[in-house]
């Protein structure tokens, strides 16, 4: 937990340090016609030494042109980017500030993109061993299982998919090939299957595609699949807390939800109830606030030291198979 000299981490946010609350019915992005505001909060120079080892398990790395396109989309439809850094600069930024390791996520939104994207991530991992890279594929594209097998052979340690961007439901037929490839290779899967943030700028309706009930069917059909739903399953926090009790192969990450930025209150009960199956992530660099905003709030919860250590690093190491002796 926090040491007395970590004063810059201790204060919880004041009401002026977050966007105004929206009605839940409008979704986290409201009507999607205007982006949410940036928060000009102070950032720390690095993580305090008193924290346990920190793995940021939700970092986005893309080729430069894809980052340019992502920034344009977020500027128009979601929130302004505070950190306009390309892949190698993203890695240097976090590792130089005390993050022990990062898990690199990406996704393909058209057929034919996955192979070069996976090669890009594998190359970054080769140059920087503190990156744990995941593969991606477009569900339903020809040879999806073969694409993933090739990615695993290159050293990628799991798979990242995004229902909102790739427009698929977790329990649809095309996903079976992906699940089977992960189980066969004993690789975990991270899939953004929570309903939020919903935006009319997506080409599909996340609330129609995503639900905790759909994820429950996947967990039941594939008990050998290690599955993480990011953002604590937003916005179905209670439903995902119940799923954690029923399924040992389900995990969640904290990404952005504990930042006190969106319309709903952070689900503190969920964090405290399952410190063994939740891990820390940020969405860096796709953030409208300080890079360490979320970890400040997590550290200020006063969790037992062993729970904080699991949440900030230990659980991600277990889920992704990261060795404690790795560089």
Coordinates of C-alpha atoms in Angstrom, one line a residue:
X1 CA 0.0 0.0 0.0
X2 CA 1.0 3.7 0.0
X3 CA 4.0 4.8 2.0
X4 CA 3.7 8.1 3.8
X5 CA 6.2 9.8 1.5
X6 CA 4.0 9.0 -1.6
X7 CA 2.0 12.2 -1.1
X8 CA 1.5 12.7 -4.8
X9 CA -0.5 9.4 -5.1
X10 CA -2.6 9.7 -2.0
X11 CA -5.4 12.2 -2.7
X12 CA -8.6 11.0 -4.3
X13 CA -9.9 13.1 -7.2
X14 CA -12.1 16.1 -6.5
X15 CA -15.3 16.6 -8.5
X16 CA -13.6 19.2 -10.7
X17 CA -11.1 16.5 -11.8
X18 CA -13.5 14.5 -14.0
X19 CA -16.1 15.1 -16.7
X20 CA -19.6 15.8 -15.6
X21 CA -21.7 12.6 -15.0
X22 CA -24.0 11.5 -17.8
X23 CA -27.2 9.6 -17.5
X24 CA -26.5 5.9 -17.8
X25 CA -29.0 5.4 -20.6
X26 CA -26.9 7.6 -22.9
X27 CA -23.8 5.4 -22.5
X28 CA -20.4 6.5 -21.6
X29 CA -19.9 8.6 -24.7
X30 CA -23.3 10.2 -24.5
X31 CA -24.9 10.6 -28.0
X32 CA -21.5 10.3 -29.7
X33 CA -21.9 13.7 -31.4
X34 CA -19.1 15.3 -29.5
X35 CA -16.0 13.9 -27.8
X36 CA -15.6 13.8 -24.0
X37 CA -13.3 16.5 -22.6
X38 CA -9.7 16.0 -21.7
X39 CA -8.6 16.1 -18.1
X40 CA -5.5 18.2 -17.5
X41 CA -4.4 16.4 -14.3
X42 CA -0.9 16.3 -13.0
X43 CA 1.3 13.3 -13.9
X44 CA 4.1 11.8 -11.8
X45 CA 7.6 11.5 -13.2
X46 CA 7.6 7.7 -12.4
X47 CA 5.9 5.1 -10.2
X48 CA 6.9 5.3 -6.5
X49 CA 9.4 2.8 -5.2
X50 CA 6.9 1.6 -2.6
X51 CA 4.6 0.0 -5.1
X52 CA 5.0 -3.7 -5.9
X53 CA 6.2 -4.6 -9.5
X54 CA 3.7 -3.2 -12.0
X55 CA 2.7 -4.9 -15.3
X56 CA 0.6 -2.7 -17.5
X57 CA -1.5 -5.4 -19.1
X58 CA -3.4 -3.2 -21.6
X59 CA -1.1 -1.2 -23.8
X60 CA -1.9 -0.5 -27.5
X61 CA 0.9 -0.7 -30.1
X62 CA 0.2 -0.1 -33.7
X63 CA 2.2 0.9 -36.8
X64 CA 2.5 4.6 -37.2
X65 CA -0.2 5.0 -39.9
X66 CA -2.7 3.1 -37.8
X67 CA -2.0 5.2 -34.8
X68 CA -2.6 8.3 -36.9
X69 CA -6.0 7.0 -37.9
X70 CA -6.9 6.0 -34.4
X71 CA -6.0 9.4 -33.1
X72 CA -8.3 11.0 -35.7
X73 CA -11.2 8.7 -34.8
X74 CA -10.9 9.4 -31.1
X75 CA -10.5 13.1 -31.6
X76 CA -13.8 13.1 -33.4
X77 CA -15.8 10.5 -31.7
X78 CA -14.5 9.7 -28.2
X79 CA -11.9 11.8 -26.3
X80 CA -8.7 13.7 -27.2
X81 CA -5.4 11.9 -27.0
X82 CA -3.0 13.3 -24.4
X83 CA -0.1 11.1 -25.5
X84 CA 0.5 11.0 -29.3
X85 CA 3.4 8.6 -29.2
X86 CA 4.3 5.9 -31.7
X87 CA 5.0 2.3 -30.7
X88 CA 8.6 2.5 -29.7
X89 CA 8.1 5.7 -27.8
X90 CA 5.1 4.2 -26.0
X91 CA 7.3 1.4 -24.8
X92 CA 10.1 3.7 -23.7
X93 CA 7.7 6.1 -21.9
X94 CA 6.2 3.4 -19.7
X95 CA 9.4 1.4 -19.0
X96 CA 11.4 4.5 -18.1
X97 CA 8.7 5.4 -15.5
X98 CA 9.0 2.2 -13.5
X99 CA 6.5 -0.1 -15.3
X100 CA 8.1 -3.6 -15.1
X101 CA 6.6 -5.1 -18.2
X102 CA 3.9 -4.2 -20.7
X103 CA 1.4 -6.4 -22.6
X104 CA 1.0 -5.2 -26.2
X105 CA -2.5 -5.3 -27.7
X106 CA -3.7 -4.6 -31.2
X107 CA -6.5 -5.6 -33.5
X108 CA -7.3 -6.0 -37.2
X109 CA -10.5 -4.5 -38.6
X110 CA -10.2 -5.9 -42.2
X111 CA -9.3 -9.3 -43.7
X112 CA -5.6 -9.5 -44.5
X113 CA -4.4 -7.1 -41.8
X114 CA -3.7 -9.6 -39.1
X115 CA -0.5 -11.2 -40.5
X116 CA 1.5 -8.0 -40.9
X117 CA 0.2 -6.6 -37.6
X118 CA 1.3 -9.8 -35.8
X119 CA 4.7 -9.6 -37.5
X120 CA 5.0 -5.9 -36.4
X121 CA 4.3 -6.9 -32.7
X122 CA 6.6 -9.9 -32.8
X123 CA 9.4 -7.6 -34.1
X124 CA 8.9 -5.2 -31.2
X125 CA 9.0 -8.0 -28.7
X126 CA 12.3 -9.3 -30.2
X127 CA 13.8 -5.8 -29.7
X128 CA 12.4 -5.3 -26.2
X129 CA 12.0 -8.5 -24.1
X130 CA 9.9 -6.6 -21.5
X131 CA 7.0 -6.5 -24.0
X132 CA 4.6 -9.5 -24.0
X133 CA 2.9 -9.3 -27.3
X134 CA -0.5 -10.7 -28.3
X135 CA -1.7 -11.7 -31.7
X136 CA -4.9 -10.7 -33.5
X137 CA -7.1 -12.0 -36.3
X138 CA -10.4 -11.0 -37.8
X139 CA -13.0 -13.5 -36.7
X140 CA -14.3 -15.3 -39.7
X141 CA -11.5 -14.4 -42.1
X142 CA -10.2 -17.3 -44.2
X143 CA -7.4 -19.2 -42.4
X144 CA -8.0 -17.6 -39.0
X145 CA -6.7 -20.6 -37.1
X146 CA -3.6 -20.8 -39.3
X147 CA -2.9 -17.1 -38.8
X148 CA -3.0 -17.6 -35.1
X149 CA -0.8 -20.7 -35.2
X150 CA 1.8 -18.7 -37.2
X151 CA 1.6 -15.8 -34.6
X152 CA 2.2 -18.2 -31.7
X153 CA 5.2 -19.7 -33.6
X154 CA 6.6 -16.2 -33.7
X155 CA 6.4 -16.0 -30.0
X156 CA 3.2 -14.1 -29.4
X157 CA 1.6 -15.1 -26.1
X158 CA -2.1 -14.8 -26.6
X159 CA -4.8 -13.1 -28.7
X160 CA -6.6 -9.7 -28.6
X161 CA -10.0 -9.1 -30.2
X162 CA -12.4 -6.2 -30.0
X163 CA -16.1 -6.8 -30.6
X164 CA -16.9 -3.1 -31.1
X165 CA -14.2 -2.5 -33.8
X166 CA -14.3 -6.0 -35.4
X167 CA -18.1 -6.3 -35.3
X168 CA -18.7 -9.8 -33.9
X169 CA -20.5 -11.3 -31.0
X170 CA -18.5 -13.5 -28.6
X171 CA -20.7 -16.5 -29.1
X172 CA -21.1 -16.4 -32.8
X173 CA -20.0 -19.3 -35.1
X174 CA -16.9 -17.7 -36.5
X175 CA -15.4 -17.4 -33.0
X176 CA -15.1 -21.2 -32.5
X177 CA -12.0 -21.4 -34.7
X178 CA -10.4 -18.7 -32.6
X179 CA -11.3 -20.4 -29.3
X180 CA -10.1 -23.7 -30.5
X181 CA -6.8 -22.3 -31.6
X182 CA -6.2 -20.7 -28.2
X183 CA -7.1 -23.8 -26.3
X184 CA -4.9 -26.0 -28.6
X185 CA -1.9 -23.7 -28.1
X186 CA -2.7 -23.0 -24.4
X187 CA -2.8 -19.2 -25.1
X188 CA -5.1 -16.8 -23.3
X189 CA -7.6 -14.5 -25.0
X190 CA -8.4 -10.9 -24.3
X191 CA -11.6 -9.8 -25.9
X192 CA -13.3 -6.4 -25.4
X193 CA -16.8 -7.9 -25.0
X194 CA -18.2 -5.4 -22.5
X195 CA -21.0 -3.2 -23.8
X196 CA -19.2 0.2 -23.2
X197 CA -18.2 2.5 -24.6
X198 CA -21.0 2.6 -27.1
X199 CA -20.7 5.0 -30.1
X200 CA -22.8 5.5 -33.2
X201 CA -19.4 5.9 -35.0
X202 CA -18.9 2.1 -34.7
X203 CA -20.2 0.1 -37.7
X204 CA -22.2 -2.1 -35.3
X205 CA -24.1 -1.7 -32.0
X206 CA -22.0 -3.0 -29.1
X207 CA -25.1 -3.3 -26.9
X208 CA -26.6 -5.7 -29.5
X209 CA -23.4 -7.8 -29.8
X210 CA -22.0 -7.8 -26.3
X211 CA -23.4 -9.1 -23.0
X212 CA -22.3 -11.1 -20.0
X213 CA -24.7 -13.8 -21.0
X214 CA -22.9 -14.3 -24.3
X215 CA -19.5 -14.6 -22.4
X216 CA -21.1 -17.1 -20.0
X217 CA -21.9 -19.4 -23.0
X218 CA -18.3 -19.1 -24.2
X219 CA -16.9 -20.0 -20.7
X220 CA -19.2 -22.9 -20.5
X221 CA -18.4 -24.2 -23.9
X222 CA -14.6 -23.7 -23.5
X223 CA -13.6 -24.4 -19.9
X224 CA -10.0 -24.8 -21.0
X225 CA -9.9 -21.3 -22.4
X226 CA -8.3 -18.5 -20.2
X227 CA -10.4 -15.5 -21.1
X228 CA -10.0 -11.8 -20.0
X229 CA -12.7 -9.2 -20.5
X230 CA -11.1 -5.8 -20.2
X231 CA -12.6 -2.7 -18.5
X232 CA -14.1 -4.9 -15.8
X233 CA -16.8 -6.0 -18.2
X234 CA -18.2 -2.5 -18.4
X235 CA -21.0 -1.7 -17.9
X236 CA -22.3 -5.0 -16.5
X237 CA -20.2 -5.0 -13.4
X238 CA -22.5 -7.0 -11.2
X239 CA -23.0 -9.7 -13.9
X240 CA -19.3 -10.1 -14.3
X241 CA -18.8 -10.4 -10.6
X242 CA -21.2 -13.3 -10.6
X243 CA -19.4 -14.9 -13.5
X244 CA -16.1 -14.7 -11.7
X245 CA -17.7 -16.9 -8.9
X246 CA -18.9 -19.5 -11.4
X247 CA -15.9 -19.7 -13.9
X248 CA -12.3 -20.1 -12.9
X249 CA -11.2 -19.4 -16.5
X250 CA -12.6 -15.8 -16.5
X251 CA -10.4 -12.8 -15.7
X252 CA -11.0 -9.0 -15.9
X253 CA -8.7 -6.0 -16.2
X254 CA -9.2 -2.5 -14.7
X255 CA -8.5 -0.5 -17.9
X256 CA -9.9 3.0 -17.6
X257 CA -12.7 2.0 -15.3
X258 CA -10.8 2.9 -12.1
X259 CA -9.8 6.3 -13.5
X260 CA -13.1 8.0 -12.5
X261 CA -13.4 9.4 -16.0
X262 CA -16.6 7.8 -17.3
X263 CA -20.3 8.1 -16.4
X264 CA -20.5 5.3 -13.8
X265 CA -18.9 5.1 -10.4
X266 CA -15.9 2.7 -10.3
X267 CA -17.1 -0.7 -9.0
X268 CA -15.0 -0.8 -5.8
X269 CA -16.9 -3.8 -4.5
X270 CA -15.8 -5.9 -7.5
X271 CA -12.2 -4.9 -7.1
X272 CA -12.2 -5.8 -3.4
X273 CA -14.1 -9.0 -3.9
X274 CA -11.8 -10.7 -6.4
X275 CA -8.3 -9.5 -6.1
X276 CA -7.1 -12.8 -7.4
X277 CA -8.7 -12.5 -10.8
X278 CA -8.4 -8.9 -11.8
X279 CA -5.3 -7.1 -13.1
X280 CA -4.2 -3.6 -13.9
X281 CA -4.2 -2.1 -17.4
X282 CA -4.4 1.5 -18.8
X283 CA -5.2 1.6 -22.5
X284 CA -2.0 3.8 -22.9
X285 CA -1.4 5.8 -25.0
X286 CA -5.1 6.2 -25.9
X287 CA -5.9 8.3 -22.8
X288 CA -7.4 11.8 -22.2
X289 CA -5.7 12.1 -18.8
X290 CA -2.4 11.4 -17.0
X291 CA -0.7 8.1 -17.6
X292 CA -0.6 7.3 -13.9
X293 CA -4.1 8.5 -13.0
X294 CA -5.6 5.0 -12.6
X295 CA -2.8 3.5 -10.6
X296 CA -3.0 6.5 -8.2
X297 CA -6.7 5.7 -7.5
X298 CA -6.0 1.9 -7.2
X299 CA -3.1 2.5 -4.8
X300 CA -5.2 4.9 -2.7
X301 CA -7.9 2.2 -2.1
X302 CA -5.9 0.8 0.9
X303 CA -6.0 -2.8 -0.3
X304 CA -3.9 -5.3 1.7
X305 CA -0.4 -5.4 0.3
X306 CA -0.7 -8.9 -1.1
X307 CA -3.9 -8.0 -2.9
X308 CA -2.3 -4.8 -4.4
X309 CA 0.7 -6.9 -5.5
X310 CA -1.6 -9.4 -7.3
X311 CA -3.7 -6.6 -8.9
X312 CA -0.8 -4.6 -10.2
X313 CA 1.4 -7.4 -11.5
X314 CA 1.0 -10.9 -10.1
X315 CA -2.3 -11.8 -11.7
X316 CA -1.2 -10.6 -15.1
X317 CA 2.0 -12.6 -14.8
X318 CA -0.2 -15.7 -14.1
X319 CA -2.6 -15.0 -16.9
X320 CA -0.1 -14.3 -19.6
X321 CA 2.6 -16.8 -18.4
X322 CA 5.1 -14.1 -17.6
X323 CA 8.1 -15.5 -15.7
X324 CA 9.2 -13.6 -12.6
X325 CA 12.7 -14.0 -13.8
X326 CA 12.0 -12.5 -17.2
X327 CA 13.8 -9.2 -18.0

